[in-house]
Coordinates of C-alpha atoms in Angstrom, one line a residue:
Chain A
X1 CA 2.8 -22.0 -9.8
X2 CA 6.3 -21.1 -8.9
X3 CA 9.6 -21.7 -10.5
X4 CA 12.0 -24.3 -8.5
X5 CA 15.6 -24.1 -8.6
X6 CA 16.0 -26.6 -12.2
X7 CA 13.5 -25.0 -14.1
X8 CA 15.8 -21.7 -13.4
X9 CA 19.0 -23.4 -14.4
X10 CA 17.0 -25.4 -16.9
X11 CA 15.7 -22.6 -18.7
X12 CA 19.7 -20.6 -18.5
X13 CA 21.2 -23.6 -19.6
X14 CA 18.7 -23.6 -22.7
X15 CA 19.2 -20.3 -23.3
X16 CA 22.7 -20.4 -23.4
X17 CA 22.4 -23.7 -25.9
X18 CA 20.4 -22.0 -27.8
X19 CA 23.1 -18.8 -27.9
X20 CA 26.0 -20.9 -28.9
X21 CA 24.0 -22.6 -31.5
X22 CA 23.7 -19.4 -33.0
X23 CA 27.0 -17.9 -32.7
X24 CA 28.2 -21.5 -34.3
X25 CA 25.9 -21.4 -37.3
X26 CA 27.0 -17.5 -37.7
X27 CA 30.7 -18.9 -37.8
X28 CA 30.2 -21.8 -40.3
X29 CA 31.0 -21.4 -43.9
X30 CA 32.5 -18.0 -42.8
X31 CA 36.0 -18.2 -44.2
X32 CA 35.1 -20.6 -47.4
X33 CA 36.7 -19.9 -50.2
X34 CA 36.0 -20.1 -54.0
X35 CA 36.8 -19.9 -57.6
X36 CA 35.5 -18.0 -60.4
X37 CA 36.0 -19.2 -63.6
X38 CA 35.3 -16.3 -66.4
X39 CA 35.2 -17.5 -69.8
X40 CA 34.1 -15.7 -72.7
X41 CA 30.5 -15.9 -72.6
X42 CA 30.5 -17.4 -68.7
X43 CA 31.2 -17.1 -65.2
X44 CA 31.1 -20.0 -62.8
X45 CA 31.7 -20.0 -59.3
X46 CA 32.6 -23.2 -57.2
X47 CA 33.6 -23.6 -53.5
X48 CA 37.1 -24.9 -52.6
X49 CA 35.9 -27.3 -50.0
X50 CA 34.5 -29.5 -52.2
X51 CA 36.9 -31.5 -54.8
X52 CA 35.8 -31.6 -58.9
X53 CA 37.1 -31.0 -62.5
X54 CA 35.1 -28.4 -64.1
X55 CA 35.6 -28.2 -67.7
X56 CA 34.8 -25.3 -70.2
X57 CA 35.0 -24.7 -73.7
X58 CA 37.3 -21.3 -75.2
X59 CA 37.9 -20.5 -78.7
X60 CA 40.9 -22.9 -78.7
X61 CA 39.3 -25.9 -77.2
X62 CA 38.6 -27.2 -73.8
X63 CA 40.2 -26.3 -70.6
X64 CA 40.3 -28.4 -67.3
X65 CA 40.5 -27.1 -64.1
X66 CA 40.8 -29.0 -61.3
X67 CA 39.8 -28.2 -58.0
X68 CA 41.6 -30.5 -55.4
X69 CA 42.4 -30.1 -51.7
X70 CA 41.1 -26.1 -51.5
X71 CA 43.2 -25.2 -54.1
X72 CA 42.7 -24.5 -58.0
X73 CA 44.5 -25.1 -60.8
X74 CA 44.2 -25.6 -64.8
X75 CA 45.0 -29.3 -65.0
X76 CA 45.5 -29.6 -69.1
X77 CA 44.1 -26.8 -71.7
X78 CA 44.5 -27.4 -75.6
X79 CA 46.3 -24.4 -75.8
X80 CA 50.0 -24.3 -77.5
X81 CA 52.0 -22.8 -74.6
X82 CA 50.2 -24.6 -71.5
X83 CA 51.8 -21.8 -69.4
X84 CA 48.3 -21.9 -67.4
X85 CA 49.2 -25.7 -66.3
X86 CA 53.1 -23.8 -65.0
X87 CA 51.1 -21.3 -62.8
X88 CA 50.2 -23.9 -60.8
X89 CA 47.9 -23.7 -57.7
X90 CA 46.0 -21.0 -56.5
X91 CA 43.9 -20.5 -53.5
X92 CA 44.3 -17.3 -51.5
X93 CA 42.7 -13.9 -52.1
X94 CA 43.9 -12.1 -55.5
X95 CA 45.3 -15.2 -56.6
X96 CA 44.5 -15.6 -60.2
X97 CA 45.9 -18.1 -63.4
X98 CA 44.8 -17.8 -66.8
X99 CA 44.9 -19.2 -70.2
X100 CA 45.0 -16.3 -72.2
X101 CA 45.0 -18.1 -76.1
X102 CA 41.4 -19.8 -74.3
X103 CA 40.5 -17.0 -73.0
X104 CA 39.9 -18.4 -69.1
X105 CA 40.6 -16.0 -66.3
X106 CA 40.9 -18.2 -63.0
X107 CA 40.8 -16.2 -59.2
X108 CA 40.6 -17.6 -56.2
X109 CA 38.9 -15.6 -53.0
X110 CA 37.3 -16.2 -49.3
X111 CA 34.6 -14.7 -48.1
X112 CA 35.9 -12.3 -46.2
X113 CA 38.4 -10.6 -48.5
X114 CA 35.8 -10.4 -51.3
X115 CA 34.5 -7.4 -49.9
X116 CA 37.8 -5.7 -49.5
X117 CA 38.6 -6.7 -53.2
X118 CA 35.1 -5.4 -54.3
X119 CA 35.8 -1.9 -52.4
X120 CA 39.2 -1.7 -54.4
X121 CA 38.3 -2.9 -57.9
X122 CA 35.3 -0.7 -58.0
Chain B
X1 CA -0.1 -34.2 -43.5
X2 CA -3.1 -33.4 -43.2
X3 CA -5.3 -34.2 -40.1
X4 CA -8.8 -36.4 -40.7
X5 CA -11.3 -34.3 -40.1
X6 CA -14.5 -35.5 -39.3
X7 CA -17.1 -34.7 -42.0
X8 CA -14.8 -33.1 -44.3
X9 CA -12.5 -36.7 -44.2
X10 CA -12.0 -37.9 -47.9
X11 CA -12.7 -41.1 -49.3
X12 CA -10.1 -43.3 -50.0
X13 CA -10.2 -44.3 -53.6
X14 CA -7.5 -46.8 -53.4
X15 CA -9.1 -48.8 -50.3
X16 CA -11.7 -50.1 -52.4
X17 CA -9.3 -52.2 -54.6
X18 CA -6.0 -52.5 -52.7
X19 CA -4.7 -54.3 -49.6
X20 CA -3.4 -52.3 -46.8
X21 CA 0.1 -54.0 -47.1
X22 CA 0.1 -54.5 -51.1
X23 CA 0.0 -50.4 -50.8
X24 CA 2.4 -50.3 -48.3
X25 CA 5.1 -52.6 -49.8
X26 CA 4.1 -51.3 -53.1
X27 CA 5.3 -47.5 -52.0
X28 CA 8.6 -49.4 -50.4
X29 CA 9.3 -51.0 -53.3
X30 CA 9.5 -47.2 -55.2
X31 CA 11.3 -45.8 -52.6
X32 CA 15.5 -47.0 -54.0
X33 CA 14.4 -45.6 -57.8
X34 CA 12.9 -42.5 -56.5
X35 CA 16.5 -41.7 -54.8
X36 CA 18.6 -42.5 -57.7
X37 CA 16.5 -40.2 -60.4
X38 CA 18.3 -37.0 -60.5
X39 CA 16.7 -35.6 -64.3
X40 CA 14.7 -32.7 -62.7
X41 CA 12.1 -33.3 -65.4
X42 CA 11.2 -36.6 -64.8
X43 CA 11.4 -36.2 -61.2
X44 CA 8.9 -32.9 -61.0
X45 CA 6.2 -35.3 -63.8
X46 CA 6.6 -38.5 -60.7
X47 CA 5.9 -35.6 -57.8
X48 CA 2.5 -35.0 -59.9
X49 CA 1.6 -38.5 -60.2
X50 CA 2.4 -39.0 -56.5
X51 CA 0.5 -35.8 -55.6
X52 CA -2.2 -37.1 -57.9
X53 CA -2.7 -40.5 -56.2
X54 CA -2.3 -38.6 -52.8
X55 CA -5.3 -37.3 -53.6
X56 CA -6.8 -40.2 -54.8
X57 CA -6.4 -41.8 -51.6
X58 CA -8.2 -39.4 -49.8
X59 CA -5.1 -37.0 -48.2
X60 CA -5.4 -33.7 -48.4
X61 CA -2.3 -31.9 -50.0
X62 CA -1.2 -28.7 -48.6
X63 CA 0.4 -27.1 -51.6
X64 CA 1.8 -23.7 -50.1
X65 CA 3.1 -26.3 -47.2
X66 CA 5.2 -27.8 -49.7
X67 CA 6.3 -25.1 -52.5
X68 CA 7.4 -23.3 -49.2
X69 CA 9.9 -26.7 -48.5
X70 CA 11.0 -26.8 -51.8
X71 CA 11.6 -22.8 -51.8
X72 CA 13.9 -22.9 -48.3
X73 CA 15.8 -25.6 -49.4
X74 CA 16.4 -23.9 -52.4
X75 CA 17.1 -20.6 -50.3
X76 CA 19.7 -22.7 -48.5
X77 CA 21.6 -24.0 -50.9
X78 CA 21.8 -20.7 -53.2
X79 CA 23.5 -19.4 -50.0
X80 CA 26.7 -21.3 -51.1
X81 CA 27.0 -20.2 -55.0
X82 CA 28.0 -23.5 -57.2
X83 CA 28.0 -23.4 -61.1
X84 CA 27.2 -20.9 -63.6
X85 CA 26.5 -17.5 -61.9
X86 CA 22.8 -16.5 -63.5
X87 CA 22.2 -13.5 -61.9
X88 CA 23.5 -11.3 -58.7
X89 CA 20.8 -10.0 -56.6
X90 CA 22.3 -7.7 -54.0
X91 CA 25.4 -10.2 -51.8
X92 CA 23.8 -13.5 -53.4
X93 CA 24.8 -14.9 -56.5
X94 CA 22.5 -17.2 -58.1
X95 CA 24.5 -20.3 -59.9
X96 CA 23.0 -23.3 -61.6
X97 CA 24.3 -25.8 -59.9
X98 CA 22.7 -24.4 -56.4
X99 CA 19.7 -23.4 -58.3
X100 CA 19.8 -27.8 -59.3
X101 CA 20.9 -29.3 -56.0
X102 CA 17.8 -27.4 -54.3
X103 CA 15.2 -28.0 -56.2
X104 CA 16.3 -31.4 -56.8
X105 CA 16.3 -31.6 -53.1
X106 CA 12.7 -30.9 -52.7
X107 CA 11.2 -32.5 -55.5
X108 CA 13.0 -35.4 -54.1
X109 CA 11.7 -35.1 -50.4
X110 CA 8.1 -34.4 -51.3
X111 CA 7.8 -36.5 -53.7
X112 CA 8.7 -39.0 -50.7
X113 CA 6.3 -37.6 -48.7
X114 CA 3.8 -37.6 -51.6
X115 CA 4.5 -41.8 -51.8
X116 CA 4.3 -42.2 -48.3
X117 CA 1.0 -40.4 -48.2
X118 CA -0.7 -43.1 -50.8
X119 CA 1.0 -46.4 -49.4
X120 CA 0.3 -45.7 -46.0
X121 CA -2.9 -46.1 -44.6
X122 CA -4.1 -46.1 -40.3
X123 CA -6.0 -49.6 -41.7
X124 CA -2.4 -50.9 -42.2
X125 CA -1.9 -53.6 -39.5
X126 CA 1.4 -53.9 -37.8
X127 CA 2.0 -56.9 -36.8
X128 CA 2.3 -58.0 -33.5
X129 CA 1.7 -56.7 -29.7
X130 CA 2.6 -53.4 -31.0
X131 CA -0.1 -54.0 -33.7
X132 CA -2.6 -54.9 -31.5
X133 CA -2.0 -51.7 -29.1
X134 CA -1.9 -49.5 -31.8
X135 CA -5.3 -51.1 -32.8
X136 CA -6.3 -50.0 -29.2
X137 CA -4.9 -46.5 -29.1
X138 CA -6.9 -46.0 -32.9
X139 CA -10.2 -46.8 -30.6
X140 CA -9.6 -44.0 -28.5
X141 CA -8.5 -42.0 -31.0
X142 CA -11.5 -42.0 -32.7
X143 CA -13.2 -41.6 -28.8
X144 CA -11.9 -38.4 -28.6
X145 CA -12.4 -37.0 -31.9
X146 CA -16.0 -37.5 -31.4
X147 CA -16.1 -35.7 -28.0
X148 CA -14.3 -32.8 -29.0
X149 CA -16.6 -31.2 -30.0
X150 CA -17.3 -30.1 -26.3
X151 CA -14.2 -28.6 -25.9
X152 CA -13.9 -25.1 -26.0
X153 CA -10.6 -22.7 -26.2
X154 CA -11.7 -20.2 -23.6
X155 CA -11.7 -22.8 -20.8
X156 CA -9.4 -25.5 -23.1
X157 CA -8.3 -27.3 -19.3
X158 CA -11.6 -27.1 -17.6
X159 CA -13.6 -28.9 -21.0
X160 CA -11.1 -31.6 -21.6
X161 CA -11.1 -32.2 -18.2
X162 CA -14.7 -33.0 -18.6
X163 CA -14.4 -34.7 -22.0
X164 CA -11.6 -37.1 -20.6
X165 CA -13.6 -38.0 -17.1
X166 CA -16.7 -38.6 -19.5
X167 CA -15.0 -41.0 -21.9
X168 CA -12.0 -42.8 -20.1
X169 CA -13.8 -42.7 -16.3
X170 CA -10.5 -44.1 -14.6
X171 CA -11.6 -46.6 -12.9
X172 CA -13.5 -48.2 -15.7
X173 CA -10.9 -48.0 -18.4
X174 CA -10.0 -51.7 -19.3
X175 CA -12.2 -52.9 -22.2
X176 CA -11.9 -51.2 -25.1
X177 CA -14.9 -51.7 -27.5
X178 CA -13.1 -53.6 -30.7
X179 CA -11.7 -50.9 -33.1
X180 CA -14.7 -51.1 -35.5
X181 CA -13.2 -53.6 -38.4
X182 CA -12.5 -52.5 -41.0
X183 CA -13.6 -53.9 -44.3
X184 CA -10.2 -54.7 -46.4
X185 CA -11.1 -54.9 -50.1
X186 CA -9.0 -56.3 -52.4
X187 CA -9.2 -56.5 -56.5
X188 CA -6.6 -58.8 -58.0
X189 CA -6.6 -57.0 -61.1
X190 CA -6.8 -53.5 -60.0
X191 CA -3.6 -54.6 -57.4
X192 CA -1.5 -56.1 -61.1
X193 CA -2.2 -52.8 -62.4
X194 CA -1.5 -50.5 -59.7
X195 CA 1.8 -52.8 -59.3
X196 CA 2.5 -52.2 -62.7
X197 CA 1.8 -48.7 -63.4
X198 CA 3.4 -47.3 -60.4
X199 CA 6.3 -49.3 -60.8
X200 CA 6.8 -48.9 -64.4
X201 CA 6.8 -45.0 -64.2
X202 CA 9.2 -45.0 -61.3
X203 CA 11.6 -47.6 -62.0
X204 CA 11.0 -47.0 -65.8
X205 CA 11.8 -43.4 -65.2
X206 CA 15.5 -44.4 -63.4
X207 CA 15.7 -46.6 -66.9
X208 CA 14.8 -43.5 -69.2
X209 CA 17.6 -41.8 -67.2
X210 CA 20.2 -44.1 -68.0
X211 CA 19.5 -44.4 -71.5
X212 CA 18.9 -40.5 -72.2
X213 CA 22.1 -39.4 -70.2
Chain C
X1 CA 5.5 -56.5 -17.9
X2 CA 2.9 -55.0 -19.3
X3 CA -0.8 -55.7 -17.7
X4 CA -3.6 -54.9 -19.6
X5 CA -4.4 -51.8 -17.2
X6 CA -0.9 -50.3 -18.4
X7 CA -1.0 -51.3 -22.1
X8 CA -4.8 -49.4 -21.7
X9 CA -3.3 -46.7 -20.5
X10 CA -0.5 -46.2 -22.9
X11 CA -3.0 -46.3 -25.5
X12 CA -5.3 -43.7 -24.1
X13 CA -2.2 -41.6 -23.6
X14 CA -1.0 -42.1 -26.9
X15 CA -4.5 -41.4 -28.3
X16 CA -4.5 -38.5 -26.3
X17 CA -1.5 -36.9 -28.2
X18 CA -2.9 -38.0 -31.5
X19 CA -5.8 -36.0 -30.9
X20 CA -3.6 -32.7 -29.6
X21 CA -1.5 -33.0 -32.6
X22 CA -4.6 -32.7 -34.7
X23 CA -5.3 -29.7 -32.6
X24 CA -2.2 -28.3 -33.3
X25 CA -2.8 -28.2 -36.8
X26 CA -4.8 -25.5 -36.8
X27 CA -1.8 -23.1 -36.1
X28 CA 0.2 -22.1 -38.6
X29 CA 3.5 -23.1 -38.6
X30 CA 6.8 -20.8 -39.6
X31 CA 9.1 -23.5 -41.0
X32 CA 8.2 -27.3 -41.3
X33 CA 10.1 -29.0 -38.5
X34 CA 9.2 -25.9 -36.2
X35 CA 5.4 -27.0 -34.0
X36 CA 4.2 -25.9 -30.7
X37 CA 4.7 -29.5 -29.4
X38 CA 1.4 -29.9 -28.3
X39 CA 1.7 -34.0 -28.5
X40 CA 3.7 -33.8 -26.1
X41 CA 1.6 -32.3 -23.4
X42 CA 0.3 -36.8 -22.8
X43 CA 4.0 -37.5 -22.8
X44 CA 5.5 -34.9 -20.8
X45 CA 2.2 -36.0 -17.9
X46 CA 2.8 -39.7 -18.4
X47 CA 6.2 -39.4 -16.3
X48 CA 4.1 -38.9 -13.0
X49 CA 1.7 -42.5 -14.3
X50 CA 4.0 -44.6 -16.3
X51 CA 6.9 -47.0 -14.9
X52 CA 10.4 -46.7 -17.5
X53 CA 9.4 -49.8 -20.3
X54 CA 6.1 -48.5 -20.8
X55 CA 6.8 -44.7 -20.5
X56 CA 9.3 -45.3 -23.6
X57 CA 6.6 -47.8 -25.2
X58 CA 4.3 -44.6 -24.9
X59 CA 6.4 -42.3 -27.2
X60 CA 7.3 -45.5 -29.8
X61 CA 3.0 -45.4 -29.8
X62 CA 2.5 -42.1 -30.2
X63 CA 5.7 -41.1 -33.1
X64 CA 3.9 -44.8 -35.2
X65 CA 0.6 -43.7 -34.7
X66 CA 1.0 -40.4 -36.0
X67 CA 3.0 -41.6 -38.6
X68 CA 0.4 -43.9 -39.4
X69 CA -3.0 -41.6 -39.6
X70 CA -0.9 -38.9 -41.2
X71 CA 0.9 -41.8 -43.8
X72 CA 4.3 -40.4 -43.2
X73 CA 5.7 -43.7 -42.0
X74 CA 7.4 -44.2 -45.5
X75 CA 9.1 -40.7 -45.0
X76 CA 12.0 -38.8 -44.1
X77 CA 9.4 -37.3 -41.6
X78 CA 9.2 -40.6 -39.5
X79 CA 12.6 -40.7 -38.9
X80 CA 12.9 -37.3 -37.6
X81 CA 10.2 -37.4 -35.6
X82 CA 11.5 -40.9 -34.0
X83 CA 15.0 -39.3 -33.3
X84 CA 13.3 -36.0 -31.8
X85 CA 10.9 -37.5 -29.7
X86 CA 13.4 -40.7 -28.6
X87 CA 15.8 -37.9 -27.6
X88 CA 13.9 -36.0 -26.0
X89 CA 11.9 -38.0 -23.8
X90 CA 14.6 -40.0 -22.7
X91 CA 16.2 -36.1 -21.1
X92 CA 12.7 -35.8 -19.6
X93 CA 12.7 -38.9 -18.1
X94 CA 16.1 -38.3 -16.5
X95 CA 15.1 -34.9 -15.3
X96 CA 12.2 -35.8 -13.5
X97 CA 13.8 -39.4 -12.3
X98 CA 17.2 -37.1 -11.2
X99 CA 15.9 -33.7 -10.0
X100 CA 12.3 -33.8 -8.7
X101 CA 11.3 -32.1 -6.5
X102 CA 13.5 -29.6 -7.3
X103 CA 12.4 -29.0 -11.2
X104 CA 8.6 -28.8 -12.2
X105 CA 7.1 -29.7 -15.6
X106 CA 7.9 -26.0 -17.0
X107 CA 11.8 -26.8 -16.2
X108 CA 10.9 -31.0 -17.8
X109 CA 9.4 -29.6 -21.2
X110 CA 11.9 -26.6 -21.6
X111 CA 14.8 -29.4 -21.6
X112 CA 12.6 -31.8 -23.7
X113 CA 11.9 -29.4 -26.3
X114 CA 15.3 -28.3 -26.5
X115 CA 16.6 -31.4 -27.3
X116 CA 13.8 -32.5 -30.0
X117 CA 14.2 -29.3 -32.0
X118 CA 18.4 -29.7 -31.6
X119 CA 18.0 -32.9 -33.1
X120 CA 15.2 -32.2 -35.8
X121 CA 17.7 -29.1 -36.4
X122 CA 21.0 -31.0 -36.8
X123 CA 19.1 -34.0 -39.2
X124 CA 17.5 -31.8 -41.4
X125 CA 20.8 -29.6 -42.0
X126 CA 22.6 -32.3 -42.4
X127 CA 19.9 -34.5 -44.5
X128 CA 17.9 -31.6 -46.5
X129 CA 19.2 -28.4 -45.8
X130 CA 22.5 -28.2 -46.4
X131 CA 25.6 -26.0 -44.6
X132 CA 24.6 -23.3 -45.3
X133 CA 21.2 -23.6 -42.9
X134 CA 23.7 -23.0 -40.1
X135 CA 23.2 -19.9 -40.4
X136 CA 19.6 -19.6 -39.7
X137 CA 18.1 -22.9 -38.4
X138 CA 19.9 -22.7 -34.8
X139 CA 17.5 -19.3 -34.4
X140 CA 14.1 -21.8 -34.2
X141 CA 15.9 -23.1 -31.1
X142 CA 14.8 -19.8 -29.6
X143 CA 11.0 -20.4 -30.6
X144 CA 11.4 -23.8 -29.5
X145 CA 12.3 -22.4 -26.1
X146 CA 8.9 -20.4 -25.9
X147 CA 7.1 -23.3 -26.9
X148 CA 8.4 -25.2 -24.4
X149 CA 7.8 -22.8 -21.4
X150 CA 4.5 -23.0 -22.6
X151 CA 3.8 -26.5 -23.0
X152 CA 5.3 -27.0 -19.6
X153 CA 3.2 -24.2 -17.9
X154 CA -0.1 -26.3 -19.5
X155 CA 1.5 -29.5 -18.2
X156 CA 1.7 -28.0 -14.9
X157 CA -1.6 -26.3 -14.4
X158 CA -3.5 -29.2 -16.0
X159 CA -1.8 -32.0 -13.5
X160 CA -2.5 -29.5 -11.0
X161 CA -5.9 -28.9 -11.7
X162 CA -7.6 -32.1 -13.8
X163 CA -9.8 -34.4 -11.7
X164 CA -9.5 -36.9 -14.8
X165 CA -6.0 -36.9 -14.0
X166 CA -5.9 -37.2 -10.1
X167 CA -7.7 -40.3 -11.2
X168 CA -5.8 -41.7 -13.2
X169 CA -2.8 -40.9 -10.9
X170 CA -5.0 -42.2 -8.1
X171 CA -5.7 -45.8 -10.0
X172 CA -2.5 -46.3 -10.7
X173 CA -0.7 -46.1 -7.2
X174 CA -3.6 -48.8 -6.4
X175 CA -2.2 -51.2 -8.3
X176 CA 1.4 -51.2 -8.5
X177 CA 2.6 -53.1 -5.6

């Protein structure tokens, strides 16, 4: 049984499918970024892509954060001073908002810095 | 999943009372509630029933087949952390809400597996040519299953060879013995209860689901 | 179209990769969607018997009957297996319809595989497994790719070497005009 000039070029081309398949699955999801939502008792963790109100519960009353086009940001918080809602958006690395009479601590990261922040905070 | 194995093949339970295509459009009939359930609970007590009366209708379930699905979906989806962060084990975080989607996920696809296992049966006609050449391809099916027992690994080509020339001599193939009829048993009150019970806990579980939530 | 010699022998086929699937049950199988493709050893020969309408009626027989012994046709599993095989019998065909006699079965199931388990890969990401399977899932392509130069190396031999076959092959050319 010998090969014939297609099954060589079939079996390359397959092989190089079968490479950039996995060099494209090893590139997906690399760069998405998150939230984490510390409360008192609580951390939560939601990715960017993906829009939703998350809503938790401080010694004040309720906070809503709204995650909306990759970024983050309390939308209302039954605190007195609502300064959280003035921080605005956040969505890079180190980023961070809080509501401080609620107690919620708000930071935003991607994937890759998180192990850069790790390394420095600890 | 599971092949029929001759001599070890199960009886089916459900053949003696219900119709081919009751079971069939039965088992469709689930299929929209089964989607829109979401309470884990109810859906993990429906994936028992529907592994139950699996097995009842003679399939054999491979268990470690399916806690294996349900575990890699999980996997997968844990991968990207949403929700409340339960633990850290080493770079994954394990949140709720992945912990949730996944098994959710799972439940949901063998569960549908599970139902398609008990309404679908090889005695289901399609209708049709394509009915009557499936019919035909069932005959020699069930041909080779009882030939292959002369085949043997070490010389896998050489054996079928022979099995093949034996059964389907070429120039001979062209009248296929009548797929041995089978007998289709039907119990009108066994089919109102099946009806009912299966669709009562599936549809009455999407019901539950509103009220409770 | 179809005479009752070629409806015959679609159903023989397709009973013939019923019973290798059942064979192939007996290995055990890393991930679900992942097989050796054994089934499609009758498929993969069938492109040397059948003429284009019943070649494609061959793999609708063979994805329903399996569907239908196994009772996944009320499944997720039907569909994939529809997509899959659909896919990848339809590159086969154009391979050996485009570059024969330059390509032999090994180079036929190599591309056929490929495309099933690309398919069976991108549904079940995109239906079960979510994003994040991206990073793993494309690496069964590579198994798949083994598979595949084995099934085609079995297709090979056995077309060389069956009498059964030369047979059928032999019937065949008798009767189409």
């Amino acid at each position: 049984m010998k090969l014939r000039i297609f099954d060589v070029i079939a079996l390359i081309f397959s092989l190089g499918v079968f490479l950039l398949f996995t060099i494209y699955g090893r590139s997906v999801n690399q760069d998405e970024g998150y939230v984490i939502i510390e409360t008192e008792d609580d951390q939560l963790i939601y990715p960017l892509s993906e829009d939703r109100d998350i809503r938790v519960e401080g010694p004040v009353g309720e906070s809503l954060i709204r995650i909306d086009h990759g970024t983050a940001r309390f939308e209302s918080s039954d605190c007195d001073d609502d300064l959280c809602v003035h921080m605005g958006e956040i969505h890079g690395a180190g980023e961070w908002a809080a509501c401080l009479p609620n107690r919620v601590f708000l930071y935003t990261g991607g994937n890759e810095d998180d192990r850069e922040v790790d390394a420095g905070v600890y | 999943m599971s092949p029929r194995k001759r001599g070890r093949r199960r009886t089916d339970h459900l053949a003696r009372y219900l119709a081919p295509p009751f079971r069939f459009w039965t088992g469709l009939a689930l299929i929209p509630a089964w989607f829109m359930i979401d309470l884990i609970v109810l859906k993990f007590l429906l994936v028992l029933l529907f592994a139950l009366t699996a097995g009842l209708a003679g399939k054999k379930i491979r268990y470690l087949y399916f806690f294996f699905l349900i575990g890699s979906i999980t996997f997968f989806h844990i991968l990207t952390p949403v929700g409340k962060i339960l633990a850290e084990i080493g770079p994954f975080r394990i949140t709720s809400g992945a912990l949730e989607t996944g098994v959710a996920k799972g439940l949901t696809l063998c569960g549908l597996v599970f139902l398609s296992l008990f309404s679908v049966t090889p005695a289901l006609k399609l209708p049709g040519r394509v009915g009557g050449l499936l019919a035909r391809m069932f005959y020699y099916f069930e041909e080779i299953l009882d030939g292959r027992k002369k085949i043997s690994a070490s010389n896998f080509i050489g054996s079928l060879d022979d099995v093949l020339l034996e059964l389907f001599p070429p120039g001979k193939l062209g009248e296929p013995g009548e797929a041995a009829a089978q007998e289709i048993r039907s119990n009108l009150a066994v089919s109102v209860l099946y009806l009912l019970f299966m669709g009562g806990a599936v549809w009455g579980s999407l019901l539950l689901q509103y009220l409770i939530v | 179209m179809f005479t009752e010699k070629k409806l015959n022998r679609i159903a023989l086929l397709g009973a013939f990769s019923m019973f290798l699937s059942t064979i192939e049950y007996l290995f055990p199988r890393p991930i679900p969607f992942m097989r050796l493709g054994l089934a499609n050893l009758p498929v993969i020969l069938a492109l040397e018997l059948l003429p284009a309408p019943s070649y494609f009626l061959l793999v609708l027989m063979k994805v329903l009957g399996q569907a239908l012994v196994n009772g996944t046709l009320a499944s997720y599993v039907f569909l994939f297996s529809l997509t899959g095989s659909f896919a990848s019998a339809l590159v086969m065909w154009l391979c050996y319809r485009g570059l024969r006699p330059r390509i032999t079965f090994i180079g036929i199931s190599v591309m056929g595989a490929l495309t099933s388990n690309m398919a069976q890969i991108v549904l079940s990401i995109t239906f079960i497994f979510g994003a994040s399977a991206w990073r793993i899932l494309p690496l069964f392509l590579g198994i798949g790719l083994v598979s595949g130069v084995f099934i085609g190396i079995f297709a090979q031999r056995f077309s060389d070497k069956s009498r059964w076959w030369a047979a059928m092959k032999k019937e065949a050319l008798h009767e189409s005009p």
